[in-house]
mmCIF file of C-alpha atoms in Angstrom:
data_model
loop_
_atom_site.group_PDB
_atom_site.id
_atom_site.type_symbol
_atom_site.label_atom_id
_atom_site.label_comp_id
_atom_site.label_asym_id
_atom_site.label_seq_id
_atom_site.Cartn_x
_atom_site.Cartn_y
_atom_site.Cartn_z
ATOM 1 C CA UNK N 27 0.000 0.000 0.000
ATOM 2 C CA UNK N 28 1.870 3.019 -1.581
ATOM 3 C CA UNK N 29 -0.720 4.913 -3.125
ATOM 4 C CA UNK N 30 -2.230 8.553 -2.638
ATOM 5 C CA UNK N 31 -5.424 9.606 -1.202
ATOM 6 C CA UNK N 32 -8.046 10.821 -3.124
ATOM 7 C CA UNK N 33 -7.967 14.307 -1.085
ATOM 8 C CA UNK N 34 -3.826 14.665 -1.517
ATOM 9 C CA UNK N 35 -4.286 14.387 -5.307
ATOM 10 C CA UNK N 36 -7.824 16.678 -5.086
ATOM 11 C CA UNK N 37 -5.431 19.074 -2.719
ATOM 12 C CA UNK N 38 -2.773 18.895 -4.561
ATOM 13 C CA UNK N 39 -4.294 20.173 -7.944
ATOM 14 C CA UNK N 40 -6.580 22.640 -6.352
ATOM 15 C CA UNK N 41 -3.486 24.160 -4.999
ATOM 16 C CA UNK N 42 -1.002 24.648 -8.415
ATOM 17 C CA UNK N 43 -3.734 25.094 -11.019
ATOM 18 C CA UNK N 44 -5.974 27.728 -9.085
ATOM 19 C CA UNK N 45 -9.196 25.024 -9.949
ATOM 20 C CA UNK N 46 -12.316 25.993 -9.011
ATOM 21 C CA UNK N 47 -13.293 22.511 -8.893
ATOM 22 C CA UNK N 48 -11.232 18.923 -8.890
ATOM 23 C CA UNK N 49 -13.101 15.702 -8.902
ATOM 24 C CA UNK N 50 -11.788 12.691 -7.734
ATOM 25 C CA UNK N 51 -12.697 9.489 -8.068
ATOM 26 C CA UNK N 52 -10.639 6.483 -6.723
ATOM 27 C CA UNK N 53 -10.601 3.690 -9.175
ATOM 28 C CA UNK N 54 -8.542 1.146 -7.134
ATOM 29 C CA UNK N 55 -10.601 0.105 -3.942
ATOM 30 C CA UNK N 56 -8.008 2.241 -2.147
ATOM 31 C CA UNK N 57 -5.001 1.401 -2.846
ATOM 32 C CA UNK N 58 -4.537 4.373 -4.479
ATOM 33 C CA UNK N 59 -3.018 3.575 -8.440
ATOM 34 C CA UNK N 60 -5.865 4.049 -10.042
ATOM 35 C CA UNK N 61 -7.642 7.474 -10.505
ATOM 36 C CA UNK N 62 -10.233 9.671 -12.698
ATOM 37 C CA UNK N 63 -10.416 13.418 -12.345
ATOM 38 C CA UNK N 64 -12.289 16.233 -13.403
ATOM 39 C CA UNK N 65 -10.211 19.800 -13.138
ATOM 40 C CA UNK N 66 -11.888 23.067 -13.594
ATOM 41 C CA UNK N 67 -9.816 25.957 -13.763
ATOM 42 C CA UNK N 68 -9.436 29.377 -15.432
ATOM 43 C CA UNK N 69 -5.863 28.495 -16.122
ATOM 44 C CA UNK N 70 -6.935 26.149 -18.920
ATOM 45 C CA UNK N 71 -8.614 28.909 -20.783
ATOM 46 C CA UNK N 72 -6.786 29.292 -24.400
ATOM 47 C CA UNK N 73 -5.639 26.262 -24.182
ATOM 48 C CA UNK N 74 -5.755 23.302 -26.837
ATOM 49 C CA UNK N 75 -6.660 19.490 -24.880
ATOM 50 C CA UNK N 76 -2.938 18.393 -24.788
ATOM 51 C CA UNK N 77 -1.469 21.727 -23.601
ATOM 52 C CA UNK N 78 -4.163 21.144 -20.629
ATOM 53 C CA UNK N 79 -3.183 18.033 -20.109
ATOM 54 C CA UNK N 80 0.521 18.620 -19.681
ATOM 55 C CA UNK N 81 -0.214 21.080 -16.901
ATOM 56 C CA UNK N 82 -1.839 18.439 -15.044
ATOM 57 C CA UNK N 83 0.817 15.699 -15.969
ATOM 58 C CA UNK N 84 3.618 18.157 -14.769
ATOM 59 C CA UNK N 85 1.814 18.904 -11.346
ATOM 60 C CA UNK N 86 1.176 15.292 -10.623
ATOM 61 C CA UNK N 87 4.737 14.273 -12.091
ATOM 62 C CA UNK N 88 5.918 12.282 -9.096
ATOM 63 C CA UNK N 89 2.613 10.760 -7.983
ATOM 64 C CA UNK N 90 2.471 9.472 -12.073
ATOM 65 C CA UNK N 91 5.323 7.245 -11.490
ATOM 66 C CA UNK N 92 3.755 5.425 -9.337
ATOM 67 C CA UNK N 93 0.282 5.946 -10.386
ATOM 68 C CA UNK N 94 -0.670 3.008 -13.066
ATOM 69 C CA UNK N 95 -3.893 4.549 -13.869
ATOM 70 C CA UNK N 96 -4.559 7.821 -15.125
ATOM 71 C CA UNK N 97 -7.593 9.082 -16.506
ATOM 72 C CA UNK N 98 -8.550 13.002 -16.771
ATOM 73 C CA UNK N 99 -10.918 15.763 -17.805
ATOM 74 C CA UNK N 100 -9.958 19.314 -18.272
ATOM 75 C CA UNK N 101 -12.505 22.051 -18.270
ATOM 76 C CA UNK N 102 -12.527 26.007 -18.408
ATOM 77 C CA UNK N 103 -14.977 27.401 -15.743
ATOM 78 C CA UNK N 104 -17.161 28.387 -18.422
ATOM 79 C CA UNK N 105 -17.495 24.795 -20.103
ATOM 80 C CA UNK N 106 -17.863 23.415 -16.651
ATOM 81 C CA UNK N 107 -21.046 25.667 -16.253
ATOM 82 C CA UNK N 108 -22.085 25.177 -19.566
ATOM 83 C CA UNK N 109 -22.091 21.188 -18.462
ATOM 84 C CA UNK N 110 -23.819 21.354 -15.425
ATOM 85 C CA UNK N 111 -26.991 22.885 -16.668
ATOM 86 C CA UNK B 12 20.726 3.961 -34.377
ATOM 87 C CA UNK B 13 20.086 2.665 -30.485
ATOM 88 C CA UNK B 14 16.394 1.409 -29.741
ATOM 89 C CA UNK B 15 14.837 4.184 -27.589
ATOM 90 C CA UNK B 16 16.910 7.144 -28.920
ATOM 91 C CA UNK B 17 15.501 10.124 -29.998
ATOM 92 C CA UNK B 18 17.050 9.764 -33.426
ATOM 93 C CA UNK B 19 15.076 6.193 -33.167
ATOM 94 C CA UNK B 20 11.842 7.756 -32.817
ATOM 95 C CA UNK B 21 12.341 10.128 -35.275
ATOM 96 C CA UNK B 22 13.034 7.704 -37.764
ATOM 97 C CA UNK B 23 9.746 5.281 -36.961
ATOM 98 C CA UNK B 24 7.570 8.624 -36.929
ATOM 99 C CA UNK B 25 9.037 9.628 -40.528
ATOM 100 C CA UNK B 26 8.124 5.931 -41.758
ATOM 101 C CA UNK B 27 4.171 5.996 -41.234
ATOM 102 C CA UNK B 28 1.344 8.680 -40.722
ATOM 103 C CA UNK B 29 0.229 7.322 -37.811
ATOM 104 C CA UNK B 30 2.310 5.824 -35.325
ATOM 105 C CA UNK B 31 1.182 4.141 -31.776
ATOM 106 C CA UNK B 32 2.926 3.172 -28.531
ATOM 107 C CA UNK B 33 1.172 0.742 -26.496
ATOM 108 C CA UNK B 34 0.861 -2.087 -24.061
ATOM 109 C CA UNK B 35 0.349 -5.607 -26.214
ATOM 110 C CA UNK B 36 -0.314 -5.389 -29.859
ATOM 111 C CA UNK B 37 -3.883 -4.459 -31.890
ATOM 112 C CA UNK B 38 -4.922 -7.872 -32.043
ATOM 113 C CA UNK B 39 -4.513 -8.313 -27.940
ATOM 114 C CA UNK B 40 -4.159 -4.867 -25.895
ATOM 115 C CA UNK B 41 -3.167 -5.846 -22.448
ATOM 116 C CA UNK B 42 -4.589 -2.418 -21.233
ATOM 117 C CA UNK B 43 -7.421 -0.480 -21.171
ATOM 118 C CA UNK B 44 -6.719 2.428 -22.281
ATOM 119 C CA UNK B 45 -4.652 1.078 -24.933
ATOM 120 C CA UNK B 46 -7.672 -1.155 -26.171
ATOM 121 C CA UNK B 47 -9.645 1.983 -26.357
ATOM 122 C CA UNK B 48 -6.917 3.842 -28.605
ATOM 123 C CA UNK B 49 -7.242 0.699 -30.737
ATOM 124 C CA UNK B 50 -11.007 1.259 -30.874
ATOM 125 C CA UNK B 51 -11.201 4.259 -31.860
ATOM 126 C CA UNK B 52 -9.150 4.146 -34.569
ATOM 127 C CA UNK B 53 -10.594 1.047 -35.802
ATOM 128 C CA UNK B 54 -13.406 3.107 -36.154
ATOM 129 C CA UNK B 55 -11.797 5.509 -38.267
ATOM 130 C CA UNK B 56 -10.789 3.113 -40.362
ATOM 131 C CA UNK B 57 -7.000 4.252 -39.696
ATOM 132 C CA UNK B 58 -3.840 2.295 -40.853
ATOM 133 C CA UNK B 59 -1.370 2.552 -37.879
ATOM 134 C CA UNK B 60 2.038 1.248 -37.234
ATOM 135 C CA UNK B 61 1.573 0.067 -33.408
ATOM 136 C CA UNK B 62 4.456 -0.961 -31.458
ATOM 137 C CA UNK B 63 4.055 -2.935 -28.177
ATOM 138 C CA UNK B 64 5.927 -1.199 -25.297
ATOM 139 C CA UNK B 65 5.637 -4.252 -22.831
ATOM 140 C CA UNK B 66 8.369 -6.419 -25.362
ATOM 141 C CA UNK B 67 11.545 -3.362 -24.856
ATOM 142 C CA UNK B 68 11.732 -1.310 -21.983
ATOM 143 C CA UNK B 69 14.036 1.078 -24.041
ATOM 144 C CA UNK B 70 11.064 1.998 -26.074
ATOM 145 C CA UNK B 71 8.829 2.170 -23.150
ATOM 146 C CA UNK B 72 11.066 4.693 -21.189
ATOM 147 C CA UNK B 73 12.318 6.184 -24.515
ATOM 148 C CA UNK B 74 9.021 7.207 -25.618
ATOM 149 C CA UNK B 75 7.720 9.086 -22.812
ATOM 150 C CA UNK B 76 10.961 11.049 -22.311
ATOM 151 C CA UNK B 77 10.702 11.543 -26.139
ATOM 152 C CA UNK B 78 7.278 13.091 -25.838
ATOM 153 C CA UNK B 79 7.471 14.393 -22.317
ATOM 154 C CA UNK B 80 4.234 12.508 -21.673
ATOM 155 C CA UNK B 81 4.580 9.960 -18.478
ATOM 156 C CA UNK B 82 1.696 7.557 -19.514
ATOM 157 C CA UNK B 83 1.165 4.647 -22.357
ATOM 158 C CA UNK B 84 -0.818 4.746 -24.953
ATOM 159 C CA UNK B 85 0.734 7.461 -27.031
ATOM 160 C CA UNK B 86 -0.516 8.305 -30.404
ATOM 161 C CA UNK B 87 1.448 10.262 -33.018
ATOM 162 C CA UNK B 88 0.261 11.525 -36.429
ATOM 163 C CA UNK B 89 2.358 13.333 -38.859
ATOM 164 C CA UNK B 90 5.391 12.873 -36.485
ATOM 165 C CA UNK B 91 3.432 15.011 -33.709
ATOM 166 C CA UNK B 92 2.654 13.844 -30.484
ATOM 167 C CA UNK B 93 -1.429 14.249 -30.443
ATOM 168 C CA UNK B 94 -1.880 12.794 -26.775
ATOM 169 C CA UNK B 95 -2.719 9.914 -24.793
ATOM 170 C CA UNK B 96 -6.155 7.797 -24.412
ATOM 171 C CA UNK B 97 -8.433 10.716 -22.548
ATOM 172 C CA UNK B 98 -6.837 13.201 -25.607
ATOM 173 C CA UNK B 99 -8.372 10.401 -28.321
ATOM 174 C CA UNK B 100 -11.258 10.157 -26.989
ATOM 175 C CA UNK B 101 -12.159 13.159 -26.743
ATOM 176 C CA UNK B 102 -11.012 14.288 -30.105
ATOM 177 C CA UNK B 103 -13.185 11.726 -30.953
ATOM 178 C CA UNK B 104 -16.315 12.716 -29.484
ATOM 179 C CA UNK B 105 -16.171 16.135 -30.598
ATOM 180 C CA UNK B 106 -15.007 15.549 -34.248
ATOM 181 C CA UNK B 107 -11.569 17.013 -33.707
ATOM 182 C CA UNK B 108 -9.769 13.754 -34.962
ATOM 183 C CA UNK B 109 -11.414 13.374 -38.128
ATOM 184 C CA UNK B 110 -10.098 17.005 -38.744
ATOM 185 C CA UNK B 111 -6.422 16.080 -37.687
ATOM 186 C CA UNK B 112 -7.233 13.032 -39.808
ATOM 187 C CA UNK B 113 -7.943 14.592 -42.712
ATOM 188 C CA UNK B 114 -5.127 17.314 -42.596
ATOM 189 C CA UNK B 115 -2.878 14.082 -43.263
ATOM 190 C CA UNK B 116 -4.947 12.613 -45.943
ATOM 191 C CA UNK B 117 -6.732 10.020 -44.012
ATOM 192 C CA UNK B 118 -10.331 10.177 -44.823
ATOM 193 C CA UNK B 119 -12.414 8.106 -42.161
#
């Protein structure tokens, strides 16, 4: 048992991309390899997909050694809002 | 040229239009996410040159320091890195990748 918590990876991406929302969903029945996540944030804005993604990858670039699952969805505020409704 | 060199990669990305990196082969993914890479494009109808990171660790850690991108599958079209499985997908669902597609002549 070496894996992350769902709230140090929801902390941890709140904290360096300034997301107004992070959703995390443990895949792995705990043990902590396997993760999906939502990230909102303004920082994405003017962004193409894999520029997005690389912000995330470099944030999480320790914890995705270890991590053997990695799924993720990145979202401007305003597309956020425009999915909720 | 050594297997998992940069000057590797740029050779096998010169050779075809659309180049994948993944765990197993198209015929028997060993992954999820690269099954679902295979999917899709099987849907586009794509022709892909798919090389099975599980059988050389050179290309496995080769790749991702090639790309700077720390996951497998890895898709590349025109000798650009276009992203991973979650990048596909979604490129997918919103029409992007029969765009990209069709820059490089690939009509799906």
């Amino acid at each position: 048992m070496s894996g992350y918590t769902q709230e140090y990876i929801q902390e941890k991406l709140t904290k360096e991309l300034e997301a107004t929302h992070v959703g995390v969903e443990d895949q792995s029945d705990g043990c902590g390899a396997k993760f999906s996540v939502v990230v909102v944030s303004p920082k994405f804005t003017g962004k193409p997909l894999l520029q997005r993604h690389r912000l995330v990858n470099g944030v999480l670039q320790e914890e995705l050694k270890t991590i053997h699952a990695f799924s993720m969805k990145t979202l401007t505020p305003e597309q956020w809002e425009e999915q909720q409704k | 040229t050594q297997v998992g060199s940069k000057e590797y990669f740029d050779k096998l990305l010169a050779d075809h239009k659309v180049v994948v990196f993944m765990k197993g082969t198209p015929h028997m993914p060993r992954c999820g996410f690269s099954n679902a890479v295979v999917q899709i494009l099987r849907m586009h109808g794509v022709e892909y040159d798919a090389h099975n990171v599980l059988e050389d660790e050179n290309v496995r850690q080769g790749i991702k320091e090639y790309s700077e991108w720390p996951t497998i599958p890895q898709v590349f079209v025109n000798g650009e890195f276009m992203g991973g499985c979650d990048i596909l997908l979604q490129m997918h669902q919103n029409g992007e990748l029969i765009e990209e597609l069709q820059k490089v002549g690939i009509t799906s």
